[in-house]
Amino acid sequence: MNDLVRQHTALSESDLDWLHLLVSEWQLLSDLSFADLVLWVPTRDGTRYVSVAQMRPNTGPTSYQDDMVGHLVPRGRRPLLDAALDEGRIVREGDPEWREEVPVRVESIPVRREGRVLGVIARNTNLLTVRTPSRLELTYLQSASDLAQMIAAGTFPYPGEQVEMDASPRAGDGLIRLDADGVVQYASPNGLSAYHRLGLASDLVGHHLGQITAELAPSRGPVDEALVKLASGYAPREFEVEGNGGVIQLRAIPLKPKGVRIGSLVLLRDVTELRRRERELITKDATIREIHHRVKNNLQTVAALLRLQARRMDSVRGREALNEAVRRVGSIAIVHETLSQNLDERVEFDEIADRVIAMVAEISPGKVDCRRTGRFGILDAEIATPLSMVLTEVLQNALEHAFAPGEQGSVDVSAVRGDSRPGSARLLITVQDDGKGLPEGFDAQQAGNLGLQIVRTLVEGELGGTFDMLPVAAPGRGTRVVLDVPVPDPR
């Protein structure tokens, strides 16, 4: 619609916003009218009309099998459009049109904003299945007529009350028609069933909807006056009412076809099961976060016990082994702490990497500067946990073996994420130090060091990636560890 309006018409951006607001609401008009709607806007030179939007009814057969959006029609070919645009009134004159042996009643409704007619809605009703209307259909048609008059007067839709078409109740979900005092004149079967879900044991017709709604909704004090007004349709609002184990969603639309409120239209839908499932998901999410929080606490307790045991060890090698175990447990605890703060099983790994780097840097025997470049991005928990341990082991190995006590140096951690094939990506991690380098004849794939064994097992076994440790190719000394890990495509 934006492209068509800007290309063919002289409407302003505020006029276009009004048309968007109208189109977001006009499914209701289409359903209540049992008719197709096509929005025609005059072109910039005033010689033609361009159709910028179309809506088919959910309550009846369509009058248009083809898409009408983008069609251009010369002025004069459709007299009803000309009359509605020039005179600013709803035009219903004329005999039905025949389209592919189907009689179609055509009406034109001017779209007014701030006293100006922006365009015309052509309402097309398929008359092939016309029969004696029921009370429900008569209520629909009367409500549609009221809304059409409000559109022609520029009082509908209500500014600032744009609704989500997928989330708001529709006419078929349940409909209640109120008079000016808020008394129910008609309630559709679905609307009545929704109120029965709240605990209503009688009919709705003849009763004040606001008072009944307030009585059905649990309250510890006096009747909620705000709820009474909302359910009485005095203002355009959308709200929910819960009672007797049921939840209904209501939307009130005041009807002012001639500028004075003659009543209200209340659309409602039983959303009990939907809200129950949402609460179950919320409870599930809260439970998962609590589990991660408790796992983190337990791991920290284990780390504290290992640290306490290390302080009591006389053996230097035993004390170092326990301290290494503390850092391994700590890296896993960091992941669970991050997961306990998220709504899903995915984490921003850059924060975890920074915390792991800071934790391992504390063991540096010299003045070694550890820093990170690039981004790891968002990773699933099943990747983040082993990857945090791998990063801990590689950094710990670099700080322990690359530098002598008191020696200055640096360790750089870089992460590059790139696509490898549709639906997947790879994470290339490089940990490089400028220390004393690898021993003569060192083979990372055969080394028996426990840390390197853990790295090989996690990278190749759990992560399905590759691991290598190489001397720095540039002049000087140092070691480069390269990790290549497949990760799911975040898109």
CSV table of C-alpha atoms in Angstrom, one decimal:
chain,number,residue,atom,x,y,z
A,1,MET,CA,0.0,0.0,0.0
A,2,ASN,CA,2.8,2.4,0.8
A,3,ASP,CA,4.3,2.1,-2.7
A,4,LEU,CA,0.9,2.5,-4.5
A,5,VAL,CA,-0.1,5.5,-2.4
A,6,ARG,CA,3.3,7.3,-2.9
A,7,GLN,CA,3.5,6.5,-6.6
A,8,HIS,CA,0.0,7.4,-7.7
A,9,THR,CA,-1.6,9.8,-5.2
A,10,ALA,CA,-1.0,13.1,-3.5
A,11,LEU,CA,-1.8,11.9,0.0
A,12,SER,CA,0.5,12.9,2.9
A,13,GLU,CA,2.3,10.6,5.2
A,14,SER,CA,-0.3,11.4,8.0
A,15,ASP,CA,-3.0,10.5,5.5
A,16,LEU,CA,-1.2,7.2,4.7
A,17,ASP,CA,-1.0,6.5,8.4
A,18,TRP,CA,-4.7,6.9,8.7
A,19,LEU,CA,-5.3,4.4,5.8
A,20,HIS,CA,-3.0,1.9,7.6
A,21,LEU,CA,-5.1,2.3,10.8
A,22,LEU,CA,-8.2,1.8,8.8
A,23,VAL,CA,-6.9,-1.3,7.0
A,24,SER,CA,-5.8,-2.8,10.4
A,25,GLU,CA,-9.4,-2.6,11.5
A,26,TRP,CA,-11.5,-3.3,8.4
A,27,GLN,CA,-11.5,-7.1,8.7
A,28,LEU,CA,-14.2,-6.4,11.3
A,29,LEU,CA,-16.3,-4.3,8.8
A,30,SER,CA,-15.8,-7.0,6.1
A,31,ASP,CA,-17.0,-9.8,8.4
A,32,LEU,CA,-20.0,-7.9,9.8
A,33,SER,CA,-21.0,-6.9,6.2
A,34,PHE,CA,-20.5,-10.4,4.7
A,35,ALA,CA,-18.8,-8.4,1.9
A,36,ASP,CA,-15.5,-7.8,0.1
A,37,LEU,CA,-13.9,-4.4,0.7
A,38,VAL,CA,-11.7,-2.6,-1.8
A,39,LEU,CA,-10.0,0.7,-0.9
A,40,TRP,CA,-9.9,3.1,-3.9
A,41,VAL,CA,-7.8,6.3,-3.8
A,42,PRO,CA,-7.9,9.0,-6.4
A,43,THR,CA,-4.7,9.5,-8.4
A,44,ARG,CA,-2.6,12.6,-8.2
A,45,ASP,CA,-4.1,14.1,-11.4
A,46,GLY,CA,-7.7,13.2,-10.3
A,47,THR,CA,-8.5,11.3,-13.5
A,48,ARG,CA,-8.3,7.8,-12.1
A,49,TYR,CA,-8.7,5.6,-9.0
A,50,VAL,CA,-6.1,3.1,-7.8
A,51,SER,CA,-7.0,0.2,-5.5
A,52,VAL,CA,-4.5,0.1,-2.7
A,53,ALA,CA,-5.9,-2.6,-0.4
A,54,GLN,CA,-8.4,-5.4,-0.4
A,55,MET,CA,-10.2,-7.6,2.2
A,56,ARG,CA,-12.3,-10.7,1.9
A,57,PRO,CA,-14.9,-11.7,4.5
A,58,ASN,CA,-14.5,-14.7,6.8
A,59,THR,CA,-18.3,-14.9,7.1
A,60,GLY,CA,-19.5,-15.3,3.6
A,61,PRO,CA,-18.5,-16.0,-0.1
A,62,THR,CA,-16.2,-13.6,-1.9
A,63,SER,CA,-17.2,-11.3,-4.7
A,64,TYR,CA,-13.7,-11.2,-6.2
A,65,GLN,CA,-11.8,-14.3,-7.2
A,66,ASP,CA,-8.9,-12.1,-8.4
A,67,ASP,CA,-6.7,-9.7,-6.5
A,68,MET,CA,-7.7,-6.2,-7.1
A,69,VAL,CA,-4.8,-4.4,-5.5
A,70,GLY,CA,-2.9,-2.2,-8.0
A,71,HIS,CA,-5.8,-1.9,-10.5
A,72,LEU,CA,-6.4,1.5,-12.1
A,73,VAL,CA,-9.9,2.6,-13.0
A,74,PRO,CA,-10.7,5.8,-15.0
A,75,ARG,CA,-13.0,8.3,-13.2
A,76,GLY,CA,-16.5,8.0,-14.6
A,77,ARG,CA,-16.5,4.3,-15.1
A,78,ARG,CA,-17.8,3.6,-11.6
A,79,PRO,CA,-20.4,6.2,-10.8
A,80,LEU,CA,-20.8,5.1,-7.2
A,81,LEU,CA,-17.1,5.8,-6.5
A,82,ASP,CA,-17.5,9.3,-8.0
A,83,ALA,CA,-20.6,10.1,-6.0
A,84,ALA,CA,-19.1,8.9,-2.7
A,85,LEU,CA,-15.9,10.9,-3.3
A,86,ASP,CA,-17.6,14.1,-4.5
A,87,GLU,CA,-20.5,14.2,-2.1
A,88,GLY,CA,-18.9,12.6,0.9
A,89,ARG,CA,-21.8,10.2,1.6
A,90,ILE,CA,-22.5,6.5,1.6
A,91,VAL,CA,-23.9,5.6,-1.8
A,92,ARG,CA,-26.1,2.5,-2.2
A,93,GLU,CA,-28.1,3.4,-5.3
A,94,GLY,CA,-28.1,1.1,-8.4
A,95,ASP,CA,-29.0,-2.4,-9.3
A,96,PRO,CA,-26.8,-5.4,-8.5
A,97,GLU,CA,-23.9,-6.0,-10.9
A,98,TRP,CA,-23.4,-9.4,-12.5
A,99,ARG,CA,-20.0,-10.9,-12.3
A,100,GLU,CA,-19.5,-14.4,-13.8
A,101,GLU,CA,-23.2,-15.1,-13.3
A,102,VAL,CA,-23.1,-14.0,-9.7
A,103,PRO,CA,-25.2,-11.0,-8.6
A,104,VAL,CA,-23.1,-8.5,-6.5
A,105,ARG,CA,-24.5,-5.5,-4.5
A,106,VAL,CA,-22.0,-2.6,-4.6
A,107,GLU,CA,-21.9,0.2,-2.1
A,108,SER,CA,-19.4,3.0,-1.7
A,109,ILE,CA,-18.2,4.4,1.7
A,110,PRO,CA,-16.2,7.6,1.7
A,111,VAL,CA,-13.1,7.5,4.0
A,112,ARG,CA,-12.9,10.8,5.8
A,113,ARG,CA,-10.1,12.3,7.9
A,114,GLU,CA,-10.2,15.8,9.4
A,115,GLY,CA,-12.9,16.8,7.1
A,116,ARG,CA,-11.3,15.6,3.9
A,117,VAL,CA,-12.3,12.5,1.9
A,118,LEU,CA,-9.1,10.5,1.2
A,119,GLY,CA,-10.7,7.7,-0.7
A,120,VAL,CA,-13.6,5.3,-1.1
A,121,ILE,CA,-14.3,1.8,0.2
A,122,ALA,CA,-16.2,-0.3,-2.3
A,123,ARG,CA,-18.3,-2.8,-0.4
A,124,ASN,CA,-19.2,-5.8,-2.6
A,125,THR,CA,-21.7,-8.3,-1.3
A,126,ASN,CA,-22.2,-11.7,-3.1
A,127,LEU,CA,-26.0,-12.1,-3.3
A,128,LEU,CA,-26.0,-15.7,-4.6
A,129,THR,CA,-26.7,-17.2,-1.2
A,130,VAL,CA,-29.0,-14.5,0.1
A,131,ARG,CA,-31.8,-15.8,2.4
A,132,THR,CA,-33.9,-14.6,5.3
A,133,PRO,CA,-31.3,-13.2,7.8
A,134,SER,CA,-31.2,-14.6,11.3
A,135,ARG,CA,-31.0,-12.4,14.4
A,136,LEU,CA,-27.2,-12.8,14.4
A,137,GLU,CA,-26.9,-11.7,10.8
A,138,LEU,CA,-29.2,-8.7,11.4
A,139,THR,CA,-27.1,-7.6,14.3
A,140,TYR,CA,-24.0,-8.0,12.2
A,141,LEU,CA,-25.4,-5.9,9.4
A,142,GLN,CA,-26.7,-3.2,11.7
A,143,SER,CA,-23.3,-3.0,13.4
A,144,ALA,CA,-21.6,-2.8,10.0
A,145,SER,CA,-23.9,0.0,9.0
A,146,ASP,CA,-23.0,1.9,12.1
A,147,LEU,CA,-19.2,1.4,11.5
A,148,ALA,CA,-19.6,2.5,7.9
A,149,GLN,CA,-21.3,5.7,8.9
A,150,MET,CA,-18.5,6.4,11.4
A,151,ILE,CA,-15.9,5.8,8.7
A,152,ALA,CA,-17.7,8.3,6.4
A,153,ALA,CA,-17.8,10.8,9.3
A,154,GLY,CA,-14.1,10.3,10.1
A,155,THR,CA,-14.7,9.0,13.6
A,156,PHE,CA,-13.6,5.4,13.0
A,157,PRO,CA,-11.1,3.9,13.4
A,158,TYR,CA,-10.1,5.3,16.8
A,159,PRO,CA,-6.7,7.0,16.7
A,160,GLY,CA,-4.2,5.5,19.1
A,161,GLU,CA,-6.2,2.3,19.4
A,162,GLN,CA,-4.6,0.2,16.7
A,163,VAL,CA,-5.0,-3.5,17.4
A,164,GLU,CA,-3.1,-6.5,16.4
A,165,MET,CA,-5.3,-8.3,13.9
A,166,ASP,CA,-4.0,-11.8,14.9
A,167,ALA,CA,-4.4,-11.2,18.6
A,168,SER,CA,-7.7,-9.3,18.9
A,169,PRO,CA,-11.1,-11.0,19.0
A,170,ARG,CA,-13.0,-11.2,15.7
A,171,ALA,CA,-16.7,-11.1,15.0
A,172,GLY,CA,-16.9,-14.9,14.7
A,173,ASP,CA,-15.2,-15.4,18.1
A,174,GLY,CA,-18.1,-13.8,20.0
A,175,LEU,CA,-20.2,-10.6,19.7
A,176,ILE,CA,-22.3,-8.7,22.1
A,177,ARG,CA,-24.4,-5.6,21.1
A,178,LEU,CA,-25.1,-3.0,23.9
A,179,ASP,CA,-27.4,-0.1,24.0
A,180,ALA,CA,-26.3,3.4,25.2
A,181,ASP,CA,-26.8,2.4,28.9
A,182,GLY,CA,-24.6,-0.7,28.5
A,183,VAL,CA,-27.5,-3.2,28.5
A,184,VAL,CA,-27.1,-6.3,26.3
A,185,GLN,CA,-29.4,-6.2,23.3
A,186,TYR,CA,-27.9,-9.3,21.6
A,187,ALA,CA,-25.3,-11.9,22.4
A,188,SER,CA,-24.0,-14.3,19.9
A,189,PRO,CA,-23.9,-18.0,20.9
A,190,ASN,CA,-20.1,-17.9,21.1
A,191,GLY,CA,-20.3,-14.7,23.2
A,192,LEU,CA,-22.7,-16.3,25.6
A,193,SER,CA,-20.6,-19.5,25.8
A,194,ALA,CA,-17.6,-17.3,26.8
A,195,TYR,CA,-19.5,-15.8,29.7
A,196,HIS,CA,-20.8,-19.2,30.8
A,197,ARG,CA,-17.1,-20.1,31.0
A,198,LEU,CA,-16.7,-17.3,33.6
A,199,GLY,CA,-19.6,-18.8,35.6
A,200,LEU,CA,-22.7,-17.1,34.3
A,201,ALA,CA,-25.7,-19.3,34.8
A,202,SER,CA,-28.3,-17.1,33.0
A,203,ASP,CA,-28.8,-15.3,29.7
A,204,LEU,CA,-27.1,-12.0,28.9
A,205,VAL,CA,-29.9,-10.2,27.0
A,206,GLY,CA,-31.5,-7.5,29.1
A,207,HIS,CA,-28.7,-7.4,31.7
A,208,HIS,CA,-26.1,-4.7,32.2
A,209,LEU,CA,-22.9,-6.2,30.8
A,210,GLY,CA,-20.5,-4.1,33.0
A,211,GLN,CA,-22.2,-5.1,36.3
A,212,ILE,CA,-22.4,-8.8,35.3
A,213,THR,CA,-18.7,-8.8,34.3
A,214,ALA,CA,-17.7,-7.2,37.5
A,215,GLU,CA,-19.7,-9.7,39.6
A,216,LEU,CA,-18.1,-12.7,37.7
A,217,ALA,CA,-14.6,-11.4,38.1
A,218,PRO,CA,-13.2,-12.1,41.6
A,219,SER,CA,-12.8,-9.1,43.8
A,220,ARG,CA,-11.8,-8.6,47.4
A,221,GLY,CA,-13.4,-5.3,47.8
A,222,PRO,CA,-16.3,-3.3,46.3
A,223,VAL,CA,-17.3,-3.8,42.7
A,224,ASP,CA,-14.6,-2.6,40.4
A,225,GLU,CA,-16.0,0.6,38.8
A,226,ALA,CA,-13.3,0.7,36.2
A,227,LEU,CA,-14.2,-2.8,35.0
A,228,VAL,CA,-17.9,-1.9,34.9
A,229,LYS,CA,-17.2,1.0,32.6
A,230,LEU,CA,-14.8,-1.0,30.4
A,231,ALA,CA,-17.3,-3.8,29.9
A,232,SER,CA,-20.1,-1.3,29.3
A,233,GLY,CA,-18.3,-0.1,26.2
A,234,TYR,CA,-17.9,3.6,27.1
A,235,ALA,CA,-14.4,3.8,25.6
A,236,PRO,CA,-12.5,1.9,22.9
A,237,ARG,CA,-10.5,-0.6,25.0
A,238,GLU,CA,-9.2,-4.1,24.9
A,239,PHE,CA,-8.9,-6.0,28.2
A,240,GLU,CA,-9.2,-9.5,29.8
A,241,VAL,CA,-11.5,-10.8,32.5
A,242,GLU,CA,-10.7,-13.9,34.6
A,243,GLY,CA,-13.1,-15.8,36.8
A,244,ASN,CA,-14.2,-19.3,37.7
A,245,GLY,CA,-11.1,-20.7,36.1
A,246,GLY,CA,-11.9,-19.1,32.7
A,247,VAL,CA,-10.3,-16.2,30.9
A,248,ILE,CA,-12.1,-14.1,28.2
A,249,GLN,CA,-10.6,-11.4,26.1
A,250,LEU,CA,-12.9,-8.5,25.3
A,251,ARG,CA,-12.7,-5.5,23.0
A,252,ALA,CA,-15.2,-2.7,23.3
A,253,ILE,CA,-16.0,-0.4,20.3
A,254,PRO,CA,-18.3,2.5,21.0
A,255,LEU,CA,-20.8,3.1,18.2
A,256,LYS,CA,-21.3,6.8,17.2
A,257,PRO,CA,-22.7,6.8,13.7
A,258,LYS,CA,-24.1,10.3,14.0
A,259,GLY,CA,-21.6,11.7,16.5
A,260,VAL,CA,-23.5,10.5,19.6
A,261,ARG,CA,-22.9,7.1,21.2
A,262,ILE,CA,-26.0,4.9,20.5
A,263,GLY,CA,-24.4,1.8,22.0
A,264,SER,CA,-21.3,-0.4,21.8
A,265,LEU,CA,-20.0,-3.4,20.1
A,266,VAL,CA,-18.1,-5.9,22.3
A,267,LEU,CA,-16.1,-8.6,20.6
A,268,LEU,CA,-14.9,-11.4,22.9
A,269,ARG,CA,-13.0,-14.6,22.8
A,270,ASP,CA,-12.5,-17.4,25.2
A,271,VAL,CA,-8.7,-17.5,25.7
A,272,THR,CA,-8.7,-19.9,28.8
A,273,GLU,CA,-6.6,-22.6,27.1
A,274,LEU,CA,-4.3,-20.1,25.5
A,275,ARG,CA,-3.5,-18.4,28.8
A,276,ARG,CA,-3.1,-21.8,30.6
A,277,ARG,CA,-0.5,-22.8,28.0
A,278,GLU,CA,1.3,-19.5,28.4
A,279,ARG,CA,1.4,-19.9,32.2
A,280,GLU,CA,2.7,-23.4,31.8
A,281,LEU,CA,5.5,-22.1,29.6
A,282,ILE,CA,6.3,-19.3,32.0
A,283,THR,CA,6.4,-21.9,34.8
A,284,LYS,CA,8.6,-24.2,32.7
A,285,ASP,CA,11.0,-21.3,31.9
A,286,ALA,CA,11.2,-20.3,35.6
A,287,THR,CA,11.9,-23.9,36.6
A,288,ILE,CA,14.7,-24.2,34.0
A,289,ARG,CA,16.2,-21.0,35.2
A,290,GLU,CA,16.0,-22.1,38.8
A,291,ILE,CA,17.6,-25.5,37.9
A,292,HIS,CA,20.5,-23.6,36.3
A,293,HIS,CA,20.8,-21.3,39.3
A,294,ARG,CA,21.0,-24.3,41.7
A,295,VAL,CA,23.5,-26.1,39.5
A,296,LYS,CA,25.6,-23.0,39.5
A,297,ASN,CA,25.4,-22.8,43.3
A,298,ASN,CA,26.3,-26.5,43.6
A,299,LEU,CA,29.3,-26.1,41.3
A,300,GLN,CA,30.5,-23.1,43.3
A,301,THR,CA,30.2,-25.2,46.5
A,302,VAL,CA,32.2,-28.0,44.9
A,303,ALA,CA,34.8,-25.4,43.8
A,304,ALA,CA,35.0,-24.0,47.3
A,305,LEU,CA,35.5,-27.5,48.8
A,306,LEU,CA,38.3,-28.2,46.3
A,307,ARG,CA,39.9,-24.9,47.0
A,308,LEU,CA,39.8,-25.6,50.7
A,309,GLN,CA,41.3,-29.1,50.2
A,310,ALA,CA,44.1,-27.6,48.1
A,311,ARG,CA,45.1,-25.3,50.9
A,312,ARG,CA,45.5,-28.3,53.2
A,313,MET,CA,47.7,-30.2,50.7
A,314,ASP,CA,51.4,-30.5,51.4
A,315,SER,CA,52.2,-31.8,47.9
A,316,VAL,CA,52.8,-28.9,45.4
A,317,ARG,CA,51.6,-31.0,42.4
A,318,GLY,CA,48.5,-32.1,44.3
A,319,ARG,CA,47.7,-28.5,45.2
A,320,GLU,CA,48.1,-27.4,41.5
A,321,ALA,CA,45.9,-30.3,40.3
A,322,LEU,CA,43.1,-29.2,42.7
A,323,ASN,CA,43.4,-25.6,41.6
A,324,GLU,CA,43.1,-26.7,38.0
A,325,ALA,CA,40.0,-28.6,38.9
A,326,VAL,CA,38.6,-25.5,40.6
A,327,ARG,CA,39.0,-23.5,37.4
A,328,ARG,CA,37.4,-26.3,35.3
A,329,VAL,CA,34.4,-26.4,37.6
A,330,GLY,CA,34.3,-22.6,37.7
A,331,SER,CA,34.1,-22.4,33.9
A,332,ILE,CA,31.0,-24.6,33.8
A,333,ALA,CA,29.5,-22.6,36.7
A,334,ILE,CA,29.8,-19.4,34.6
A,335,VAL,CA,27.7,-21.0,31.8
A,336,HIS,CA,25.0,-22.1,34.2
A,337,GLU,CA,24.9,-18.7,35.8
A,338,THR,CA,24.4,-17.1,32.4
A,339,LEU,CA,21.7,-19.6,31.5
A,340,SER,CA,19.9,-18.9,34.8
A,341,GLN,CA,19.4,-15.3,33.6
A,342,ASN,CA,18.0,-16.2,30.1
A,343,LEU,CA,14.6,-17.2,28.9
A,344,ASP,CA,16.0,-19.8,26.5
A,345,GLU,CA,18.8,-22.3,26.3
A,346,ARG,CA,21.1,-19.9,24.4
A,347,VAL,CA,23.8,-17.6,25.8
A,348,GLU,CA,25.8,-14.6,24.6
A,349,PHE,CA,29.2,-16.4,24.7
A,350,ASP,CA,31.3,-13.2,24.6
A,351,GLU,CA,30.5,-12.4,28.2
A,352,ILE,CA,31.3,-16.0,29.2
A,353,ALA,CA,34.6,-15.8,27.3
A,354,ASP,CA,35.6,-12.6,29.1
A,355,ARG,CA,34.9,-14.0,32.5
A,356,VAL,CA,36.8,-17.2,31.7
A,357,ILE,CA,39.8,-15.1,30.5
A,358,ALA,CA,39.7,-13.0,33.7
A,359,MET,CA,39.4,-16.1,35.9
A,360,VAL,CA,42.3,-17.9,34.3
A,361,ALA,CA,44.5,-14.7,34.1
A,362,GLU,CA,44.6,-14.8,37.9
A,363,ILE,CA,47.0,-17.8,37.8
A,364,SER,CA,49.5,-16.0,35.6
A,365,PRO,CA,53.0,-16.4,37.1
A,366,GLY,CA,54.1,-13.2,35.3
A,367,LYS,CA,52.7,-9.9,34.0
A,368,VAL,CA,50.7,-11.4,31.1
A,369,ASP,CA,48.1,-9.3,29.3
A,370,CYS,CA,45.1,-11.4,28.2
A,371,ARG,CA,42.6,-9.9,25.7
A,372,ARG,CA,39.8,-10.9,23.3
A,373,THR,CA,39.1,-9.7,19.8
A,374,GLY,CA,36.1,-10.6,17.5
A,375,ARG,CA,32.8,-12.1,18.6
A,376,PHE,CA,31.7,-15.6,19.6
A,377,GLY,CA,28.1,-14.6,19.3
A,378,ILE,CA,25.1,-16.4,20.6
A,379,LEU,CA,25.6,-20.2,21.2
A,380,ASP,CA,23.3,-23.0,22.4
A,381,ALA,CA,23.9,-24.3,25.9
A,382,GLU,CA,25.2,-27.7,24.6
A,383,ILE,CA,27.9,-25.9,22.8
A,384,ALA,CA,28.7,-23.2,25.3
A,385,THR,CA,29.4,-25.6,28.2
A,386,PRO,CA,32.1,-27.7,26.6
A,387,LEU,CA,33.5,-24.7,24.7
A,388,SER,CA,34.0,-22.8,28.0
A,389,MET,CA,36.0,-25.8,29.4
A,390,VAL,CA,38.1,-25.9,26.2
A,391,LEU,CA,38.8,-22.2,26.4
A,392,THR,CA,39.8,-22.6,30.1
A,393,GLU,CA,42.2,-25.4,29.4
A,394,VAL,CA,43.9,-23.7,26.4
A,395,LEU,CA,44.3,-20.4,28.3
A,396,GLN,CA,45.5,-22.2,31.4
A,397,ASN,CA,48.0,-24.2,29.4
A,398,ALA,CA,49.4,-21.0,27.7
A,399,LEU,CA,49.8,-19.1,31.0
A,400,GLU,CA,51.4,-22.0,32.8
A,401,HIS,CA,53.9,-23.2,30.1
A,402,ALA,CA,54.5,-20.2,27.8
A,403,PHE,CA,56.0,-17.7,30.4
A,404,ALA,CA,58.5,-17.9,33.1
A,405,PRO,CA,57.7,-16.4,36.6
A,406,GLY,CA,57.8,-12.6,36.4
A,407,GLU,CA,58.0,-12.6,32.6
A,408,GLN,CA,55.9,-10.1,30.6
A,409,GLY,CA,53.9,-11.2,27.7
A,410,SER,CA,50.4,-11.4,26.0
A,411,VAL,CA,47.8,-13.9,25.1
A,412,ASP,CA,45.3,-13.0,22.4
A,413,VAL,CA,42.0,-14.8,22.0
A,414,SER,CA,40.2,-14.1,18.6
A,415,ALA,CA,36.9,-15.4,17.4
A,416,VAL,CA,35.6,-15.3,13.8
A,417,ARG,CA,32.2,-16.6,12.9
A,418,GLY,CA,31.4,-17.4,9.3
A,419,ASP,CA,29.0,-19.3,7.0
A,420,SER,CA,30.1,-22.7,5.6
A,421,ARG,CA,27.0,-23.9,4.0
A,422,PRO,CA,23.3,-23.0,4.1
A,423,GLY,CA,21.8,-23.6,7.6
A,424,SER,CA,25.1,-23.8,9.4
A,425,ALA,CA,28.2,-21.8,10.3
A,426,ARG,CA,31.7,-22.3,11.8
A,427,LEU,CA,33.4,-20.7,14.7
A,428,LEU,CA,37.1,-20.2,14.3
A,429,ILE,CA,38.9,-19.6,17.6
A,430,THR,CA,42.6,-18.7,17.8
A,431,VAL,CA,44.5,-18.4,21.1
A,432,GLN,CA,48.0,-17.1,20.5
A,433,ASP,CA,50.8,-16.2,22.9
A,434,ASP,CA,54.2,-14.7,22.5
A,435,GLY,CA,55.9,-17.0,25.0
A,436,LYS,CA,58.8,-19.4,24.7
A,437,GLY,CA,57.0,-21.6,22.1
A,438,LEU,CA,56.6,-25.4,21.8
A,439,PRO,CA,59.3,-28.0,22.7
A,440,GLU,CA,61.2,-29.7,19.9
A,441,GLY,CA,59.2,-32.4,18.3
A,442,PHE,CA,56.0,-31.5,20.1
A,443,ASP,CA,52.8,-33.2,18.7
A,444,ALA,CA,49.5,-31.8,20.0
A,445,GLN,CA,47.6,-34.9,18.9
A,446,GLN,CA,49.8,-37.2,20.9
A,447,ALA,CA,50.6,-35.1,24.0
A,448,GLY,CA,49.6,-36.8,27.2
A,449,ASN,CA,48.9,-33.7,29.2
A,450,LEU,CA,45.6,-34.0,30.9
A,451,GLY,CA,44.5,-30.5,29.8
A,452,LEU,CA,45.2,-31.3,26.2
A,453,GLN,CA,43.4,-34.6,26.4
A,454,ILE,CA,40.4,-32.8,27.7
A,455,VAL,CA,40.6,-30.3,24.9
A,456,ARG,CA,40.9,-33.1,22.2
A,457,THR,CA,38.0,-35.0,23.7
A,458,LEU,CA,35.6,-32.0,23.9
A,459,VAL,CA,36.5,-30.5,20.6
A,460,GLU,CA,36.5,-33.6,18.5
A,461,GLY,CA,34.0,-35.7,20.5
A,462,GLU,CA,31.3,-33.3,21.8
A,463,LEU,CA,31.7,-30.3,19.5
A,464,GLY,CA,32.5,-32.2,16.3
A,465,GLY,CA,35.4,-29.7,15.4
A,466,THR,CA,39.1,-29.8,15.0
A,467,PHE,CA,42.0,-28.8,17.2
A,468,ASP,CA,45.6,-28.0,16.5
A,469,MET,CA,48.6,-26.4,18.3
A,470,LEU,CA,51.3,-24.8,16.1
A,471,PRO,CA,54.4,-22.6,16.5
A,472,VAL,CA,53.9,-19.1,15.4
A,473,ALA,CA,55.0,-18.8,11.8
A,474,ALA,CA,56.2,-15.2,12.1
A,475,PRO,CA,59.7,-14.4,13.3
A,476,GLY,CA,60.0,-14.6,17.1
A,477,ARG,CA,58.5,-17.1,19.4
A,478,GLY,CA,55.1,-18.1,20.6
A,479,THR,CA,52.3,-20.7,20.1
A,480,ARG,CA,49.1,-20.6,18.3
A,481,VAL,CA,46.1,-22.9,19.1
A,482,VAL,CA,43.4,-23.1,16.4
A,483,LEU,CA,39.9,-24.4,17.2
A,484,ASP,CA,37.4,-24.9,14.3
A,485,VAL,CA,33.9,-25.7,15.6
A,486,PRO,CA,30.6,-26.0,13.7
A,487,VAL,CA,27.7,-24.0,15.3
A,488,PRO,CA,24.1,-23.7,14.3
A,489,ASP,CA,23.2,-20.8,12.1
A,490,PRO,CA,21.6,-18.1,14.3
A,491,ARG,CA,19.3,-17.1,11.5
